[in-house]
Tab-separated table of C-alpha atoms in Angstrom:
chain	number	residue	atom	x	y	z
A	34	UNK	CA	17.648	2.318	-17.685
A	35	UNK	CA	13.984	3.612	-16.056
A	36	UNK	CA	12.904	1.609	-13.388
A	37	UNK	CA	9.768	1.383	-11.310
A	38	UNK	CA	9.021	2.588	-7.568
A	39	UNK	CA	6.410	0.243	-5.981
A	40	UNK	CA	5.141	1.651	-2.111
A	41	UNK	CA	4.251	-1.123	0.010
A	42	UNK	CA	0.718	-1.278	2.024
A	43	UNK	CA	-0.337	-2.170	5.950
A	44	UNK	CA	1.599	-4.808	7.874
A	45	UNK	CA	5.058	-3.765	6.706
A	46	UNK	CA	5.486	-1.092	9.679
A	47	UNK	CA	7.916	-1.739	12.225
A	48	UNK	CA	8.887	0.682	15.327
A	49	UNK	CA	12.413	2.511	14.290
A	50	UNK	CA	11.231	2.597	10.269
A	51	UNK	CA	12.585	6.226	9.260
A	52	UNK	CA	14.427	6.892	12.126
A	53	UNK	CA	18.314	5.700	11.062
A	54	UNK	CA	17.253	8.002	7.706
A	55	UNK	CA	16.179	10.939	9.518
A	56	UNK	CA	19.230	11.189	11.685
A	57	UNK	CA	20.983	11.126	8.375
A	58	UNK	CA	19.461	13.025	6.041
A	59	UNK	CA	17.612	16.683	6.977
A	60	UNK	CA	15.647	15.852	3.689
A	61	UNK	CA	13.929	12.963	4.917
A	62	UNK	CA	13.350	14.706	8.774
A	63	UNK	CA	11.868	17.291	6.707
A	64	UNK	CA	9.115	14.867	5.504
A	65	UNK	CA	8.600	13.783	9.235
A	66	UNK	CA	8.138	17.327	10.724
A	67	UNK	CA	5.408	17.966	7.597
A	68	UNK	CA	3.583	14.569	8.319
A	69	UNK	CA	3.578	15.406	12.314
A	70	UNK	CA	2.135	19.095	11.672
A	71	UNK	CA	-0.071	17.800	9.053
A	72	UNK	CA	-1.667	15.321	11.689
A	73	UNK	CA	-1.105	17.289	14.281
A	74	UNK	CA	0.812	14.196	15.854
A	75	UNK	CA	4.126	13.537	17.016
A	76	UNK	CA	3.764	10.390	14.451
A	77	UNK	CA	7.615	10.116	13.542
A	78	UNK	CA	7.927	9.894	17.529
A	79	UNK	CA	5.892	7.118	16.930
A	80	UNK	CA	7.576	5.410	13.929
A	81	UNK	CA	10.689	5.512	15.644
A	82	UNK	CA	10.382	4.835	19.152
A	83	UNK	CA	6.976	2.739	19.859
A	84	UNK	CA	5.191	1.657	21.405
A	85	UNK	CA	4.410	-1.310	18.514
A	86	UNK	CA	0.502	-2.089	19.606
A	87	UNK	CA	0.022	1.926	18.931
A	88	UNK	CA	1.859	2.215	15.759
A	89	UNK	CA	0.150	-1.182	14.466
A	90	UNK	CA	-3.214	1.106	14.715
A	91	UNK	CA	-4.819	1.280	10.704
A	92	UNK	CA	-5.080	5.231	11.905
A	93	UNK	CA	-1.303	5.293	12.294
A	94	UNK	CA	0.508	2.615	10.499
A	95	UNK	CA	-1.058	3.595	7.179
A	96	UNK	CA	0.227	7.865	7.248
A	97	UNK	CA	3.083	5.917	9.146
A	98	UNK	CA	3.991	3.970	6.515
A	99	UNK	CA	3.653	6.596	3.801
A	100	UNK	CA	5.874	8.786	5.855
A	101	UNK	CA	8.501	6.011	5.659
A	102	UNK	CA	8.128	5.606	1.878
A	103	UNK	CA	8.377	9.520	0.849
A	104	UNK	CA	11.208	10.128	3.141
A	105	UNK	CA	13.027	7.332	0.954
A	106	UNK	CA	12.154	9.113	-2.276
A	107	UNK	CA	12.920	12.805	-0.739
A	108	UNK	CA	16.411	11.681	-0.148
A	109	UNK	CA	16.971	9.517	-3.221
A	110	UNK	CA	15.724	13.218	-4.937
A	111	UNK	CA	17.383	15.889	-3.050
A	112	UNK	CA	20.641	14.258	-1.628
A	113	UNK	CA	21.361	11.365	-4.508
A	114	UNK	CA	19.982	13.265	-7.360
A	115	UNK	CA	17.388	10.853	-8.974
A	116	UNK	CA	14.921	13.149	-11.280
A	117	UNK	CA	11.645	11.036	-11.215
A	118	UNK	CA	10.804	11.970	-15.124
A	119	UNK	CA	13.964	11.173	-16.035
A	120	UNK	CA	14.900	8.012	-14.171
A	121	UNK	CA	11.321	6.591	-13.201
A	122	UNK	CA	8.935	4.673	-15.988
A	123	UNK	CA	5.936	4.344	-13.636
A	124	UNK	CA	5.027	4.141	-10.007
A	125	UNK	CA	2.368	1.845	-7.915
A	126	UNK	CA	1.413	1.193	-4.213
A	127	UNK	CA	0.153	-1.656	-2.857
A	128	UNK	CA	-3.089	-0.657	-1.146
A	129	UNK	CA	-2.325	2.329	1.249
A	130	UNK	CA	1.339	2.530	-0.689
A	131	UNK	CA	-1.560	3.639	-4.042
A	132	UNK	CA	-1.481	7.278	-1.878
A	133	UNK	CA	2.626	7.354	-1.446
A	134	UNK	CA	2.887	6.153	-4.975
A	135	UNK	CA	0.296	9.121	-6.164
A	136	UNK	CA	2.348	11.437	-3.665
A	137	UNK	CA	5.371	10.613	-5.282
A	138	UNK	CA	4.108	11.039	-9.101
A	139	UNK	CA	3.202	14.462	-7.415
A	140	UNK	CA	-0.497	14.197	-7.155
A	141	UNK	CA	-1.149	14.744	-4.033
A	142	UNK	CA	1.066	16.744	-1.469
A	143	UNK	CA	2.767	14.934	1.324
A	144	UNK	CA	0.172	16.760	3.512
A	145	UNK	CA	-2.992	16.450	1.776
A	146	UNK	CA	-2.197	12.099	1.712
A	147	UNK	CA	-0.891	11.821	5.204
A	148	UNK	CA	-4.498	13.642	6.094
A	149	UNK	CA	-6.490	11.505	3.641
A	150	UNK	CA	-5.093	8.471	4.928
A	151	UNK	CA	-5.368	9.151	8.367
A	152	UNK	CA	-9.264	9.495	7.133
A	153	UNK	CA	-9.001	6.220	5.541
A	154	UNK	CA	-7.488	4.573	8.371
A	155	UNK	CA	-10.633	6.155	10.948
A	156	UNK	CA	-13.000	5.421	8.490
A	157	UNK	CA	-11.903	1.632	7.953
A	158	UNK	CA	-11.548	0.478	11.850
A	159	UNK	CA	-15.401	2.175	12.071
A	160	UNK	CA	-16.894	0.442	9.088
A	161	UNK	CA	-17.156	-2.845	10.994
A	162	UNK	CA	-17.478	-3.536	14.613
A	163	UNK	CA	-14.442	-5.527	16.322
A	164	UNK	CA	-14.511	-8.882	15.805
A	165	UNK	CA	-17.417	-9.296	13.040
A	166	UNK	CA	-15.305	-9.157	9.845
A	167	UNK	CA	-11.966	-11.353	9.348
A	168	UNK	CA	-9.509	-11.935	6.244
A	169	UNK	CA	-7.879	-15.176	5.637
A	170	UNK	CA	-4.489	-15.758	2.962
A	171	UNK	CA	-4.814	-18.346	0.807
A	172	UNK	CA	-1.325	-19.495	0.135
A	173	UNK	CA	-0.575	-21.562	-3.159
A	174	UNK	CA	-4.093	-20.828	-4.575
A	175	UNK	CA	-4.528	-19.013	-8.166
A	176	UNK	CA	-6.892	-16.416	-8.336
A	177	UNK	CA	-9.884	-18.110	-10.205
A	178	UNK	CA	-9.546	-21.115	-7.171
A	179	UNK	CA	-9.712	-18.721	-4.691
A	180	UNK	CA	-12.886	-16.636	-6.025
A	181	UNK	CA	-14.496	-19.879	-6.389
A	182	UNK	CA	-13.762	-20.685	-3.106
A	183	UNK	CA	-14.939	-17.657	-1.458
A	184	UNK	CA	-18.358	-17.588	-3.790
A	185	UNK	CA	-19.112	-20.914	-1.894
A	186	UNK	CA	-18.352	-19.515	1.170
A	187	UNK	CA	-20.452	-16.626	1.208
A	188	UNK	CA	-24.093	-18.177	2.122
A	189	UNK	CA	-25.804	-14.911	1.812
A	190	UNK	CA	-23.116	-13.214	3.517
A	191	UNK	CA	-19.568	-11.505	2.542
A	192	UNK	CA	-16.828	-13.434	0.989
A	193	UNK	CA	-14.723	-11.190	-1.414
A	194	UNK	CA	-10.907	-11.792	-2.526
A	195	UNK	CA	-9.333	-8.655	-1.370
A	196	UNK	CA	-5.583	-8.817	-2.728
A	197	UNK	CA	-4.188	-11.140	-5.507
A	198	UNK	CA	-0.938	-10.555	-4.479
A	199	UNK	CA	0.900	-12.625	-6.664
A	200	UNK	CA	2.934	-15.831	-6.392
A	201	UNK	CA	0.188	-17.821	-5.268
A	202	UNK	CA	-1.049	-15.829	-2.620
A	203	UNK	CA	-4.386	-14.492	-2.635
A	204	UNK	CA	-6.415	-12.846	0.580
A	205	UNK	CA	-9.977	-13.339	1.359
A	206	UNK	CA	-12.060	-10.311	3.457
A	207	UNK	CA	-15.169	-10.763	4.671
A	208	UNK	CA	-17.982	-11.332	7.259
A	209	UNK	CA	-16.135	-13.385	10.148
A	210	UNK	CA	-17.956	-16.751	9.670
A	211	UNK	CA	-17.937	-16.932	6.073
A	212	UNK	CA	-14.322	-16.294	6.006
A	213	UNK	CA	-13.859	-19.329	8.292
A	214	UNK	CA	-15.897	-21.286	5.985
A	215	UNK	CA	-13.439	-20.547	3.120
A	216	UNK	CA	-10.438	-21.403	5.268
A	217	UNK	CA	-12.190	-24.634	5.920
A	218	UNK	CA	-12.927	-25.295	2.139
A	219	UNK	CA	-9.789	-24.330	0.782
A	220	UNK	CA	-7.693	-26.988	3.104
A	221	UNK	CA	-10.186	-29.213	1.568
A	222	UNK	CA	-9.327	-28.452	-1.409
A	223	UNK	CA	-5.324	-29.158	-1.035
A	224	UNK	CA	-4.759	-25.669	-1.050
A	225	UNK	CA	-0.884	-25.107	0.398
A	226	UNK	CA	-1.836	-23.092	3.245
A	227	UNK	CA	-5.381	-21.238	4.269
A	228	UNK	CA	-4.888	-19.476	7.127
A	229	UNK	CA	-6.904	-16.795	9.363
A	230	UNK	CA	-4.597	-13.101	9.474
A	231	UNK	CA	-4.691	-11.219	12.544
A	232	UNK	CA	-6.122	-8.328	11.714
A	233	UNK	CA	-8.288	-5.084	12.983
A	234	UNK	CA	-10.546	-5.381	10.135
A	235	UNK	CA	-11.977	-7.024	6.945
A	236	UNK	CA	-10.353	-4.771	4.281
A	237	UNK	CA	-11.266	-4.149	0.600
A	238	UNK	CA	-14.324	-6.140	0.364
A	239	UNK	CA	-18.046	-4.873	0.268
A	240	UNK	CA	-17.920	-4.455	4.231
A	241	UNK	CA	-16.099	-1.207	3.889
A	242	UNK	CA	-18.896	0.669	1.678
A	243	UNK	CA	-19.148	2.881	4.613
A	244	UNK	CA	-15.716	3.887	4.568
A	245	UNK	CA	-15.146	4.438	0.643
A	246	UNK	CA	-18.372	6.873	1.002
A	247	UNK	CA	-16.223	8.685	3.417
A	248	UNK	CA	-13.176	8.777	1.333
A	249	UNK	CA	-15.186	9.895	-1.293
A	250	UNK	CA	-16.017	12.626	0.547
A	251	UNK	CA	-12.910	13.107	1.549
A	252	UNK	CA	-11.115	12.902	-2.013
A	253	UNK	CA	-13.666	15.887	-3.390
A	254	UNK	CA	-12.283	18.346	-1.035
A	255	UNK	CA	-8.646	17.629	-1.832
A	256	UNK	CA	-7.050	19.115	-5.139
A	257	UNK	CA	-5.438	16.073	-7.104
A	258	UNK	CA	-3.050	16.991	-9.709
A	259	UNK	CA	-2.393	14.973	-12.924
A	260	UNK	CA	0.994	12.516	-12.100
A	261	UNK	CA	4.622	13.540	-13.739
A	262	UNK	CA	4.955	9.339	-14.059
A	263	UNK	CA	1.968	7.154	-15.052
A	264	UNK	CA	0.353	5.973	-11.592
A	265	UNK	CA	-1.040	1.994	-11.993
A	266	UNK	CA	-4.040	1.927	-9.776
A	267	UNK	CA	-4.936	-1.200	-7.742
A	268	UNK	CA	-8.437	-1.703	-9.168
A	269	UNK	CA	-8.241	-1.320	-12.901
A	270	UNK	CA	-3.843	-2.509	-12.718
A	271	UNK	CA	-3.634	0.399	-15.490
A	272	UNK	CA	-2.385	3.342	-15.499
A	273	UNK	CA	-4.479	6.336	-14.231
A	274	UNK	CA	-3.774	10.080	-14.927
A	275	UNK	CA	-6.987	12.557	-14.867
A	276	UNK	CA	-7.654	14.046	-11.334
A	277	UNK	CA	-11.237	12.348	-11.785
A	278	UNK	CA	-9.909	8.738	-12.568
A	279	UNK	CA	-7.612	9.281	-9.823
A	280	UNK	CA	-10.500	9.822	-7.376
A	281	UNK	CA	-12.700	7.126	-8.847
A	282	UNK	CA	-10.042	4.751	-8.307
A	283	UNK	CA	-9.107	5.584	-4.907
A	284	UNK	CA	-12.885	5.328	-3.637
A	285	UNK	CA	-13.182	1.960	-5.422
A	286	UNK	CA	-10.163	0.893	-3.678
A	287	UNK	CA	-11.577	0.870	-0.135
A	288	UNK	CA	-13.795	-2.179	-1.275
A	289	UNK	CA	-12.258	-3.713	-4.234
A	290	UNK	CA	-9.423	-6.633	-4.986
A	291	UNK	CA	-5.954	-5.268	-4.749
A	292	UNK	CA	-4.540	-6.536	-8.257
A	293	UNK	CA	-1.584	-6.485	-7.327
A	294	UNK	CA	0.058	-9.234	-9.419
A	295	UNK	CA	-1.727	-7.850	-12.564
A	296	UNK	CA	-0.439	-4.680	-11.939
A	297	UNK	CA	3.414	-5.857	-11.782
A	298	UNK	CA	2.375	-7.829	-14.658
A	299	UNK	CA	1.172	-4.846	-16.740
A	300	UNK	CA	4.312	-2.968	-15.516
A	301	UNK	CA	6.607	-5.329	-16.529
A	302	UNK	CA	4.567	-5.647	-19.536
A	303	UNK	CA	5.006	-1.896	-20.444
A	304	UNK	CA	8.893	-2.394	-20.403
A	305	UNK	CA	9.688	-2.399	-16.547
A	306	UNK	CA	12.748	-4.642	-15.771
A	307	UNK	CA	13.718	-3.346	-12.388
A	308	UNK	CA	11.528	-2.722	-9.587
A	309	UNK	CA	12.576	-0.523	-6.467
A	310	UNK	CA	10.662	-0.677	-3.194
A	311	UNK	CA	10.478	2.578	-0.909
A	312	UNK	CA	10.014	2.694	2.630
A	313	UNK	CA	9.462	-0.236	4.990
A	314	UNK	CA	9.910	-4.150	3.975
A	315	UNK	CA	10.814	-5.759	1.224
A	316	UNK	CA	7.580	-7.891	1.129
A	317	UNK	CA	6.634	-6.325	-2.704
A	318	UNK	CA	10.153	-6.746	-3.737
A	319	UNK	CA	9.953	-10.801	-3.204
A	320	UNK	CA	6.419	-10.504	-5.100
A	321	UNK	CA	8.203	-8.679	-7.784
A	322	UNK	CA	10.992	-11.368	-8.406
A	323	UNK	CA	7.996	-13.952	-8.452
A	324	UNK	CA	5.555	-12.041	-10.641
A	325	UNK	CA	8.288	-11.013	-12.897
A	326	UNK	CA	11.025	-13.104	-13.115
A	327	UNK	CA	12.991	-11.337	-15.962
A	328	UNK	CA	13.212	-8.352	-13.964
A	329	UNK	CA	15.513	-7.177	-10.879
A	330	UNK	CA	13.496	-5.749	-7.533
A	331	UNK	CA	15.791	-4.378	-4.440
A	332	UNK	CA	14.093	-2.537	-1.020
A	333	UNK	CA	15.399	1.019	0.139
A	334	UNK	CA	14.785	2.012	3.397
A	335	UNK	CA	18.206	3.153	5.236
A	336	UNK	CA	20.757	5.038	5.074
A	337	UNK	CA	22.677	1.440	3.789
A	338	UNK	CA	20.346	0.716	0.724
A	339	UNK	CA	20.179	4.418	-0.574
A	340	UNK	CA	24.221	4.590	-0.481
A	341	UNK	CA	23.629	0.669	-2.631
A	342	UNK	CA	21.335	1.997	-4.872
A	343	UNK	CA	23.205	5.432	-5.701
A	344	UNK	CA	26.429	2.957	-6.696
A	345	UNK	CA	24.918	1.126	-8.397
């Protein structure tokens, strides 16, 4: 039976992610050491010790969290003998996780994504001053509700529904005020929840133009190879396979909806009935089992899950 390997994005990193794996596997350390020389960083120092407030930074959680994820796969590869063509129908990220998920398909090099994303990360936190852009989760809303919502919002300024995660969650980015107004709105509209995240800034809406022109600058300078598993990319929740698409999709990322649900949806669609999550968290496993509900989802992180998943 092939399965999928979904990567998860920002706000699943936690200090000590990677570290009971590295003392336990070389194969895994040896992803650390190539992230830390890649950024020139003691990031797995980082990861595994704190301090939290540091690692939280988009500039380090999001190689962070990539490290985490490819360490995962490294071990389920080298030490538990999982061939990804063999074993592995597709692959997908969830925002930042779109980079370990085209790492793993063997598109880009563990080097060239930790670098890109520590790019991506810079690029982001600069695209809007502190404090003037804000996101908001609307929590039992469907997707067409919550675009509604956020169109009434906007007032001449930004408004845009950055993930549909699935399961009745759906995030709004934007221009600080305008996000507020759709927080007010929604609970006026008997929405479940609608509340204001605390985060560093407003991410994939049409405040981060200046950071997708960076990554897209960024992306032309890196060689991108075509994926050994099809890749589903966030914007288009298809697959993508030419170096070019691959690019395209990555720049449209920085400002467009996550599609997150549609893409578990098209996976499952294609055949998928079990979903594995690499790396920190299990929050795209519980969307999984919500999206999907024929299919299976379990999270490996440690030492503990990859000795589960390899008897199973």
């Amino acid at each position: 039976m092939k399965f999928a390997l979904v990567f998860p994005g920002q706000g699943s990193q936690v200090v000590g992610m990677g570290r009971s794996l590295a003392e336990s596997y070389p194969s895994a350390r040896a992803v650390f050491e190539e992230v830390d020389a890649a950024l020139g960083q003691n990031l797995s120092r980082l990861m595994f010790e704190g301090p939290a407030e540091e690692l939280t930074l988009t500039a380090n959680a999001q190689p962070a969290l990539m490290a985490a994820s490819l360490a995962v796969l490294r071990v389920l590869e080298q030490d538990r003998g999982l061939d990804l063509a063999e074993h592995v129908q597709c692959v997908a990220g969830h925002s930042l996780g779109e980079y370990s998920a085209l790492a793993a398909a063997g598109t880009l090099t563990i080097t060239d994504a930790a670098k890109l994303l520590r790019i991506r990360g810079e690029a982001m936190q600069r695209a809007v001053a502190p404090g003037a852009g804000a996101m908001a989760a609307l929590i039992g809303a469907e997707p067409a509700q919550a675009a509604e919502i956020a169109a009434e919002a906007r007032q001449g300024a930004v408004c845009d529904v950055a993930n549909d995660n699935g399961g009745g969650q759906v995030v709004l980015s934007g221009d600080a005020a305008a996000v507020e107004r759709a927080v007010a709105i929604a609970q006026g509209r008997g929405i479940k929840r609608a509340v204001m995240l605390n985060v560093s800034a407003p991410f994939h809406c049409r405040l981060m133009e200046p950071a997708a022109e960076a990554m897209r600058q960024a992306l032309a300078a890196v060689r991108i190879a075509a994926p050994l598993v099809p890749v589903y990319a966030n914007v288009t929740a298809a697959p993508v396979t030419s170096p070019e698409a691959i690019r395209e999709a990555l720049v449209a990322q920085v400002t467009g909806t996550v599609r997150w649900r549609e893409c578990v949806a098209a996976m499952a669609g294609a055949g998928v009935t079990r979903f594995l999550e690499l790396g920190a968290g299990k929050v795209l496993t519980g969307l999984a089992k919500r999206i999907a509900p024929g299919a299976t989802a379990a999270a490996i992180g440690g030492p503990d899950e990859v000795a589960a998943f390899s008897a199973a």
